mmCIF file with all atom_site columns, C-alpha atoms in Angstrom:
data_model
loop_
_atom_site.group_PDB
_atom_site.id
_atom_site.type_symbol
_atom_site.label_atom_id
_atom_site.label_alt_id
_atom_site.label_comp_id
_atom_site.label_asym_id
_atom_site.label_entity_id
_atom_site.label_seq_id
_atom_site.pdbx_PDB_ins_code
_atom_site.Cartn_x
_atom_site.Cartn_y
_atom_site.Cartn_z
_atom_site.occupancy
_atom_site.B_iso_or_equiv
_atom_site.pdbx_formal_charge
_atom_site.auth_seq_id
_atom_site.auth_comp_id
_atom_site.auth_asym_id
_atom_site.auth_atom_id
_atom_site.pdbx_PDB_model_num
ATOM 1   C CA . MET X 1 1   ? -57.925 -6.167  -6.783 1.00 0.00 ? 1   MET X CA 1
ATOM 2   C CA . SER X 1 2   ? -60.932 -4.603  -8.868 1.00 0.00 ? 2   SER X CA 1
ATOM 3   C CA . ASP X 1 3   ? -63.024 -7.837  -8.384 1.00 0.00 ? 3   ASP X CA 1
ATOM 4   C CA . LEU X 1 4   ? -63.633 -6.498  -4.851 1.00 0.00 ? 4   LEU X CA 1
ATOM 5   C CA . THR X 1 5   ? -65.973 -5.094  -3.469 1.00 0.00 ? 5   THR X CA 1
ATOM 6   C CA . PRO X 1 6   ? -64.846 -1.718  -0.936 1.00 0.00 ? 6   PRO X CA 1
ATOM 7   C CA . GLY X 1 7   ? -66.192 -3.490  1.998  1.00 0.00 ? 7   GLY X CA 1
ATOM 8   C CA . GLU X 1 8   ? -64.806 -6.956  1.117  1.00 0.00 ? 8   GLU X CA 1
ATOM 9   C CA . GLN X 1 9   ? -61.204 -4.743  0.924  1.00 0.00 ? 9   GLN X CA 1
ATOM 10  C CA . ARG X 1 10  ? -61.672 -3.009  3.527  1.00 0.00 ? 10  ARG X CA 1
ATOM 11  C CA . ARG X 1 11  ? -62.170 -6.613  5.478  1.00 0.00 ? 11  ARG X CA 1
ATOM 12  C CA . ARG X 1 12  ? -58.604 -7.161  3.337  1.00 0.00 ? 12  ARG X CA 1
ATOM 13  C CA . TRP X 1 13  ? -56.832 -4.333  5.224  1.00 0.00 ? 13  TRP X CA 1
ATOM 14  C CA . ILE X 1 14  ? -57.953 -5.925  8.684  1.00 0.00 ? 14  ILE X CA 1
ATOM 15  C CA . ASN X 1 15  ? -56.637 -8.782  8.263  1.00 0.00 ? 15  ASN X CA 1
ATOM 16  C CA . ILE X 1 16  ? -53.350 -7.768  7.497  1.00 0.00 ? 16  ILE X CA 1
ATOM 17  C CA . GLY X 1 17  ? -53.518 -5.228  10.012 1.00 0.00 ? 17  GLY X CA 1
ATOM 18  C CA . GLU X 1 18  ? -55.052 -8.045  12.367 1.00 0.00 ? 18  GLU X CA 1
ATOM 19  C CA . ILE X 1 19  ? -51.276 -10.736 10.505 1.00 0.00 ? 19  ILE X CA 1
ATOM 20  C CA . ILE X 1 20  ? -48.787 -7.738  11.332 1.00 0.00 ? 20  ILE X CA 1
ATOM 21  C CA . ALA X 1 21  ? -50.289 -7.097  14.880 1.00 0.00 ? 21  ALA X CA 1
ATOM 22  C CA . VAL X 1 22  ? -49.718 -11.141 15.468 1.00 0.00 ? 22  VAL X CA 1
ATOM 23  C CA . ALA X 1 23  ? -46.017 -11.076 14.287 1.00 0.00 ? 23  ALA X CA 1
ATOM 24  C CA . GLY X 1 24  ? -44.971 -7.858  15.945 1.00 0.00 ? 24  GLY X CA 1
ATOM 25  C CA . LEU X 1 25  ? -46.694 -9.456  19.819 1.00 0.00 ? 25  LEU X CA 1
ATOM 26  C CA . ILE X 1 26  ? -45.064 -12.942 18.847 1.00 0.00 ? 26  ILE X CA 1
ATOM 27  C CA . ILE X 1 27  ? -41.487 -10.708 18.404 1.00 0.00 ? 27  ILE X CA 1
ATOM 28  C CA . SER X 1 28  ? -41.534 -9.189  21.679 1.00 0.00 ? 28  SER X CA 1
ATOM 29  C CA . GLY X 1 29  ? -43.022 -11.595 23.467 1.00 0.00 ? 29  GLY X CA 1
ATOM 30  C CA . LEU X 1 30  ? -39.711 -14.301 21.828 1.00 0.00 ? 30  LEU X CA 1
ATOM 31  C CA . ALA X 1 31  ? -37.337 -10.826 23.192 1.00 0.00 ? 31  ALA X CA 1
ATOM 32  C CA . LEU X 1 32  ? -38.978 -11.168 26.674 1.00 0.00 ? 32  LEU X CA 1
ATOM 33  C CA . TRP X 1 33  ? -38.422 -14.426 27.484 1.00 0.00 ? 33  TRP X CA 1
ATOM 34  C CA . ASN X 1 34  ? -35.335 -14.521 25.371 1.00 0.00 ? 34  ASN X CA 1
ATOM 35  C CA . SER X 1 35  ? -34.000 -11.275 27.897 1.00 0.00 ? 35  SER X CA 1
ATOM 36  C CA . TRP X 1 36  ? -35.736 -12.840 30.558 1.00 0.00 ? 36  TRP X CA 1
ATOM 37  C CA . GLY X 1 37  ? -33.287 -16.290 30.739 1.00 0.00 ? 37  GLY X CA 1
ATOM 38  C CA . ARG X 1 38  ? -30.668 -14.201 30.204 1.00 0.00 ? 38  ARG X CA 1
ATOM 39  C CA . ASP X 1 39  ? -30.813 -12.521 33.512 1.00 0.00 ? 39  ASP X CA 1
ATOM 40  C CA . LYS X 1 40  ? -31.261 -15.762 35.390 1.00 0.00 ? 40  LYS X CA 1
ATOM 41  C CA . ASP X 1 41  ? -28.447 -17.609 33.952 1.00 0.00 ? 41  ASP X CA 1
ATOM 42  C CA . GLN X 1 42  ? -26.197 -14.397 35.069 1.00 0.00 ? 42  GLN X CA 1
ATOM 43  C CA . GLY X 1 43  ? -27.874 -13.838 38.366 1.00 0.00 ? 43  GLY X CA 1
ATOM 44  C CA . PRO X 1 44  ? -28.200 -10.184 40.246 1.00 0.00 ? 44  PRO X CA 1
ATOM 45  C CA . ALA X 1 45  ? -26.394 -7.518  38.185 1.00 0.00 ? 45  ALA X CA 1
ATOM 46  C CA . THR X 1 46  ? -23.142 -5.254  39.477 1.00 0.00 ? 46  THR X CA 1
ATOM 47  C CA . VAL X 1 47  ? -22.365 -1.782  39.521 1.00 0.00 ? 47  VAL X CA 1
ATOM 48  C CA . VAL X 1 48  ? -18.701 -1.903  39.454 1.00 0.00 ? 48  VAL X CA 1
ATOM 49  C CA . GLU X 1 49  ? -17.594 2.247   40.433 1.00 0.00 ? 49  GLU X CA 1
ATOM 50  C CA . ARG X 1 50  ? -14.426 2.928   39.547 1.00 0.00 ? 50  ARG X CA 1
ATOM 51  C CA . GLN X 1 51  ? -12.584 5.714   41.784 1.00 0.00 ? 51  GLN X CA 1
ATOM 52  C CA . ARG X 1 52  ? -9.100  7.952   40.370 1.00 0.00 ? 52  ARG X CA 1
ATOM 53  C CA . THR X 1 53  ? -6.797  7.924   42.939 1.00 0.00 ? 53  THR X CA 1
ATOM 54  C CA . ILE X 1 54  ? -6.167  10.536  44.482 1.00 0.00 ? 54  ILE X CA 1
ATOM 55  C CA . PRO X 1 55  ? -1.857  11.246  45.549 1.00 0.00 ? 55  PRO X CA 1
ATOM 56  C CA . LEU X 1 56  ? -1.596  11.740  48.962 1.00 0.00 ? 56  LEU X CA 1
ATOM 57  C CA . THR X 1 57  ? -0.937  15.256  49.841 1.00 0.00 ? 57  THR X CA 1
ATOM 58  C CA . LEU X 1 58  ? -0.118  15.718  54.029 1.00 0.00 ? 58  LEU X CA 1
ATOM 59  C CA . ARG X 1 59  ? -1.305  18.558  55.880 1.00 0.00 ? 59  ARG X CA 1
ATOM 60  C CA . GLY X 1 60  ? 0.037   19.865  59.494 1.00 0.00 ? 60  GLY X CA 1
ATOM 61  C CA . SER X 1 61  ? -0.888  21.914  61.601 1.00 0.00 ? 61  SER X CA 1
ATOM 62  C CA . ILE X 1 62  ? 0.629   23.425  65.037 1.00 0.00 ? 62  ILE X CA 1
ATOM 63  C CA . GLU X 1 63  ? -1.161  22.902  68.345 1.00 0.00 ? 63  GLU X CA 1
ATOM 64  C CA . ASP X 1 64  ? -0.837  23.888  71.578 1.00 0.00 ? 64  ASP X CA 1
ATOM 65  C CA . GLU X 1 65  ? 1.255   27.010  70.752 1.00 0.00 ? 65  GLU X CA 1
ATOM 66  C CA . GLY X 1 66  ? 3.392   24.855  69.164 1.00 0.00 ? 66  GLY X CA 1
ATOM 67  C CA . ARG X 1 67  ? 4.046   22.196  71.433 1.00 0.00 ? 67  ARG X CA 1
ATOM 68  C CA . ALA X 1 68  ? 2.761   19.367  69.180 1.00 0.00 ? 68  ALA X CA 1
ATOM 69  C CA . LEU X 1 69  ? 1.896   18.663  65.670 1.00 0.00 ? 69  LEU X CA 1
ATOM 70  C CA . VAL X 1 70  ? -0.485  17.435  64.294 1.00 0.00 ? 70  VAL X CA 1
ATOM 71  C CA . VAL X 1 71  ? 0.615   15.759  60.285 1.00 0.00 ? 71  VAL X CA 1
ATOM 72  C CA . LEU X 1 72  ? -3.575  14.553  58.578 1.00 0.00 ? 72  LEU X CA 1
ATOM 73  C CA . PRO X 1 73  ? -3.873  14.122  54.937 1.00 0.00 ? 73  PRO X CA 1
ATOM 74  C CA . VAL X 1 74  ? -5.925  16.507  52.796 1.00 0.00 ? 74  VAL X CA 1
ATOM 75  C CA . GLU X 1 75  ? -8.352  14.400  51.328 1.00 0.00 ? 75  GLU X CA 1
ATOM 76  C CA . THR X 1 76  ? -10.537 13.119  53.614 1.00 0.00 ? 76  THR X CA 1
ATOM 77  C CA . SER X 1 77  ? -11.323 9.386   51.821 1.00 0.00 ? 77  SER X CA 1
ATOM 78  C CA . HIS X 1 78  ? -7.636  8.737   52.707 1.00 0.00 ? 78  HIS X CA 1
ATOM 79  C CA . ALA X 1 79  ? -7.287  6.819   56.134 1.00 0.00 ? 79  ALA X CA 1
ATOM 80  C CA . LEU X 1 80  ? -4.231  7.356   57.996 1.00 0.00 ? 80  LEU X CA 1
ATOM 81  C CA . ASP X 1 81  ? -2.707  4.023   58.956 1.00 0.00 ? 81  ASP X CA 1
ATOM 82  C CA . SER X 1 82  ? 0.388   5.303   60.255 1.00 0.00 ? 82  SER X CA 1
ATOM 83  C CA . LEU X 1 83  ? 3.642   7.649   59.963 1.00 0.00 ? 83  LEU X CA 1
ATOM 84  C CA . THR X 1 84  ? 7.249   7.822   60.119 1.00 0.00 ? 84  THR X CA 1
ATOM 85  C CA . LEU X 1 85  ? 9.638   10.657  60.511 1.00 0.00 ? 85  LEU X CA 1
ATOM 86  C CA . THR X 1 86  ? 13.011  10.343  59.483 1.00 0.00 ? 86  THR X CA 1
ATOM 87  C CA . ALA X 1 87  ? 15.664  12.678  59.277 1.00 0.00 ? 87  ALA X CA 1
ATOM 88  C CA . ALA X 1 88  ? 19.002  12.444  58.209 1.00 0.00 ? 88  ALA X CA 1
ATOM 89  C CA . GLY X 1 89  ? 21.448  9.929   60.244 1.00 0.00 ? 89  GLY X CA 1
ATOM 90  C CA . LYS X 1 90  ? 18.906  9.877   62.809 1.00 0.00 ? 90  LYS X CA 1
ATOM 91  C CA . PRO X 1 91  ? 16.843  7.196   63.469 1.00 0.00 ? 91  PRO X CA 1
ATOM 92  C CA . PRO X 1 92  ? 13.216  7.279   62.037 1.00 0.00 ? 92  PRO X CA 1
ATOM 93  C CA . LEU X 1 93  ? 10.120  8.737   65.008 1.00 0.00 ? 93  LEU X CA 1
ATOM 94  C CA . ALA X 1 94  ? 7.091   6.487   64.599 1.00 0.00 ? 94  ALA X CA 1
ATOM 95  C CA . ILE X 1 95  ? 3.613   8.533   64.486 1.00 0.00 ? 95  ILE X CA 1
ATOM 96  C CA . GLY X 1 96  ? 0.466   6.691   65.291 1.00 0.00 ? 96  GLY X CA 1
ATOM 97  C CA . ASN X 1 97  ? -2.341  6.550   62.923 1.00 0.00 ? 97  ASN X CA 1
ATOM 98  C CA . ASP X 1 98  ? -3.657  10.118  64.412 1.00 0.00 ? 98  ASP X CA 1
ATOM 99  C CA . GLY X 1 99  ? -0.760  12.068  63.391 1.00 0.00 ? 99  GLY X CA 1
ATOM 100 C CA . ARG X 1 100 ? 0.495   14.084  66.738 1.00 0.00 ? 100 ARG X CA 1
ATOM 101 C CA . ILE X 1 101 ? 3.782   14.069  67.445 1.00 0.00 ? 101 ILE X CA 1
ATOM 102 C CA . ALA X 1 102 ? 4.510   16.075  70.446 1.00 0.00 ? 102 ALA X CA 1
ATOM 103 C CA . ALA X 1 103 ? 8.052   18.798  69.953 1.00 0.00 ? 103 ALA X CA 1
ATOM 104 C CA . PRO X 1 104 ? 10.222  16.587  72.903 1.00 0.00 ? 104 PRO X CA 1
ATOM 105 C CA . GLU X 1 105 ? 9.614   13.908  70.573 1.00 0.00 ? 105 GLU X CA 1
ATOM 106 C CA . VAL X 1 106 ? 11.091  16.081  67.372 1.00 0.00 ? 106 VAL X CA 1
ATOM 107 C CA . GLU X 1 107 ? 13.567  17.102  69.587 1.00 0.00 ? 107 GLU X CA 1
ATOM 108 C CA . LYS X 1 108 ? 15.719  13.854  68.586 1.00 0.00 ? 108 LYS X CA 1
ATOM 109 C CA . LEU X 1 109 ? 15.873  14.298  65.616 1.00 0.00 ? 109 LEU X CA 1
ATOM 110 C CA . LEU X 1 110 ? 17.460  17.537  65.658 1.00 0.00 ? 110 LEU X CA 1
ATOM 111 C CA . ASP X 1 111 ? 21.385  17.732  66.115 1.00 0.00 ? 111 ASP X CA 1
ATOM 112 C CA . ALA X 1 112 ? 24.058  19.806  68.050 1.00 0.00 ? 112 ALA X CA 1
ATOM 113 C CA . ARG X 1 113 ? 24.194  22.397  65.818 1.00 0.00 ? 113 ARG X CA 1
ATOM 114 C CA . SER X 1 114 ? 20.542  23.567  65.811 1.00 0.00 ? 114 SER X CA 1
ATOM 115 C CA . ASP X 1 115 ? 21.447  23.716  69.546 1.00 0.00 ? 115 ASP X CA 1
ATOM 116 C CA . ASP X 1 116 ? 23.278  26.880  69.517 1.00 0.00 ? 116 ASP X CA 1
ATOM 117 C CA . ALA X 1 117 ? 20.472  28.180  67.198 1.00 0.00 ? 117 ALA X CA 1
ATOM 118 C CA . ARG X 1 118 ? 17.335  30.523  67.911 1.00 0.00 ? 118 ARG X CA 1
ATOM 119 C CA . SER X 1 119 ? 15.317  28.812  65.291 1.00 0.00 ? 119 SER X CA 1
ATOM 120 C CA . GLY X 1 120 ? 16.141  26.969  62.303 1.00 0.00 ? 120 GLY X CA 1
ATOM 121 C CA . SER X 1 121 ? 14.335  24.134  59.753 1.00 0.00 ? 121 SER X CA 1
ATOM 122 C CA . LEU X 1 122 ? 14.529  20.680  59.888 1.00 0.00 ? 122 LEU X CA 1
ATOM 123 C CA . SER X 1 123 ? 14.179  18.446  56.256 1.00 0.00 ? 123 SER X CA 1
ATOM 124 C CA . VAL X 1 124 ? 12.702  15.171  57.538 1.00 0.00 ? 124 VAL X CA 1
ATOM 125 C CA . THR X 1 125 ? 11.258  12.723  54.759 1.00 0.00 ? 125 THR X CA 1
ATOM 126 C CA . VAL X 1 126 ? 8.225   11.530  55.775 1.00 0.00 ? 126 VAL X CA 1
ATOM 127 C CA . VAL X 1 127 ? 6.682   8.039   55.247 1.00 0.00 ? 127 VAL X CA 1
ATOM 128 C CA . ALA X 1 128 ? 3.170   7.295   54.890 1.00 0.00 ? 128 ALA X CA 1
ATOM 129 C CA . ARG X 1 129 ? 0.691   4.179   55.347 1.00 0.00 ? 129 ARG X CA 1
ATOM 130 C CA . TYR X 1 130 ? -3.041  4.810   54.264 1.00 0.00 ? 130 TYR X CA 1
ATOM 131 C CA . VAL X 1 131 ? -5.837  3.164   52.961 1.00 0.00 ? 131 VAL X CA 1
ATOM 132 C CA . GLU X 1 132 ? -7.996  4.591   49.765 1.00 0.00 ? 132 GLU X CA 1
ATOM 133 C CA . ALA X 1 133 ? -10.999 2.735   48.551 1.00 0.00 ? 133 ALA X CA 1
ATOM 134 C CA . GLY X 1 134 ? -10.327 -0.456  51.071 1.00 0.00 ? 134 GLY X CA 1
ATOM 135 C CA . GLN X 1 135 ? -6.127  -0.782  49.548 1.00 0.00 ? 135 GLN X CA 1
ATOM 136 C CA . ASP X 1 136 ? -3.262  -0.219  51.182 1.00 0.00 ? 136 ASP X CA 1
ATOM 137 C CA . ARG X 1 137 ? -0.828  1.912   49.971 1.00 0.00 ? 137 ARG X CA 1
ATOM 138 C CA . THR X 1 138 ? 2.431   3.839   51.235 1.00 0.00 ? 138 THR X CA 1
ATOM 139 C CA . ARG X 1 139 ? 3.554   6.596   49.541 1.00 0.00 ? 139 ARG X CA 1
ATOM 140 C CA . SER X 1 140 ? 6.605   9.554   50.688 1.00 0.00 ? 140 SER X CA 1
ATOM 141 C CA . GLY X 1 141 ? 7.378   12.235  50.366 1.00 0.00 ? 141 GLY X CA 1
ATOM 142 C CA . ARG X 1 142 ? 9.992   15.941  51.864 1.00 0.00 ? 142 ARG X CA 1
ATOM 143 C CA . TYR X 1 143 ? 8.846   18.297  54.311 1.00 0.00 ? 143 TYR X CA 1
ATOM 144 C CA . ARG X 1 144 ? 10.585  20.845  56.173 1.00 0.00 ? 144 ARG X CA 1
ATOM 145 C CA . LEU X 1 145 ? 9.144   21.059  59.422 1.00 0.00 ? 145 LEU X CA 1
ATOM 146 C CA . ALA X 1 146 ? 10.097  24.864  61.372 1.00 0.00 ? 146 ALA X CA 1
ATOM 147 C CA . TRP X 1 147 ? 11.107  25.101  65.195 1.00 0.00 ? 147 TRP X CA 1
ATOM 148 C CA . ARG X 1 148 ? 12.102  27.386  67.363 1.00 0.00 ? 148 ARG X CA 1
ATOM 149 C CA . TRP X 1 149 ? 14.329  28.066  71.484 1.00 0.00 ? 149 TRP X CA 1
ATOM 150 C CA . GLU X 1 150 ? 11.855  29.218  73.793 1.00 0.00 ? 150 GLU X CA 1
ATOM 151 C CA . LYS X 1 151 ? 12.898  30.087  76.922 1.00 0.00 ? 151 LYS X CA 1
ATOM 152 C CA . GLY X 1 152 ? 11.445  29.269  80.124 1.00 0.00 ? 152 GLY X CA 1
ATOM 153 C CA . GLY X 1 153 ? 10.071  30.639  82.768 1.00 0.00 ? 153 GLY X CA 1
ATOM 154 C CA . LEU X 1 154 ? 11.332  31.742  86.350 1.00 0.00 ? 154 LEU X CA 1
ATOM 155 C CA . LEU X 1 155 ? 13.440  28.768  86.511 1.00 0.00 ? 155 LEU X CA 1
ATOM 156 C CA . GLY X 1 156 ? 15.189  29.431  83.531 1.00 0.00 ? 156 GLY X CA 1
ATOM 157 C CA . GLY X 1 157 ? 15.636  26.126  80.808 1.00 0.00 ? 157 GLY X CA 1
ATOM 158 C CA . ARG X 1 158 ? 14.119  26.450  77.635 1.00 0.00 ? 158 ARG X CA 1
ATOM 159 C CA . SER X 1 159 ? 11.891  24.395  75.456 1.00 0.00 ? 159 SER X CA 1
ATOM 160 C CA . LEU X 1 160 ? 11.034  23.895  71.546 1.00 0.00 ? 160 LEU X CA 1
ATOM 161 C CA . ARG X 1 161 ? 8.202   25.321  69.925 1.00 0.00 ? 161 ARG X CA 1
ATOM 162 C CA . LEU X 1 162 ? 7.673   23.623  66.363 1.00 0.00 ? 162 LEU X CA 1
ATOM 163 C CA . THR X 1 163 ? 5.956   26.550  63.894 1.00 0.00 ? 163 THR X CA 1
ATOM 164 C CA . SER X 1 164 ? 5.744   25.206  60.694 1.00 0.00 ? 164 SER X CA 1
ATOM 165 C CA . PHE X 1 165 ? 5.052   22.132  58.691 1.00 0.00 ? 165 PHE X CA 1
ATOM 166 C CA . ASN X 1 166 ? 5.411   22.465  54.559 1.00 0.00 ? 166 ASN X CA 1
ATOM 167 C CA . ARG X 1 167 ? 6.584   21.008  51.369 1.00 0.00 ? 167 ARG X CA 1
ATOM 168 C CA . GLY X 1 168 ? 9.440   21.401  50.243 1.00 0.00 ? 168 GLY X CA 1
#
């Protein structure tokens, strides 16, 4: 190296730098060509998002001064398909996807002993069919349905009023 003049040494380093730059450019071009060819074979990228399933929990709200009960999922991601209420020894009571049930329909689930009582509660099994994340699901649970008899007006008689709907 001592045989080279300073100008020739500088020219030699410029040539080595240019060679390294061209080699880097070629490697980058090959990497781009490789990834571009691979993307054409795979088609468009799809993003898959996994959602965690949330257990179904129902909430009952009393409407129309106890004349109706509305049972709906707590979680908004659950779309109710149908509900079925079953009490011991009684035929099941089907409810539509609106979750609304009238007090006279619940009266069918009460037994003869409840006619003498002023109020009470009834243990029911609720079977819910619902849709979550595009899949049909079925879930059941035990709930307590509280009720009371209300005396009629001027003409007498009585009517059933629903007071609460709780898990239990």
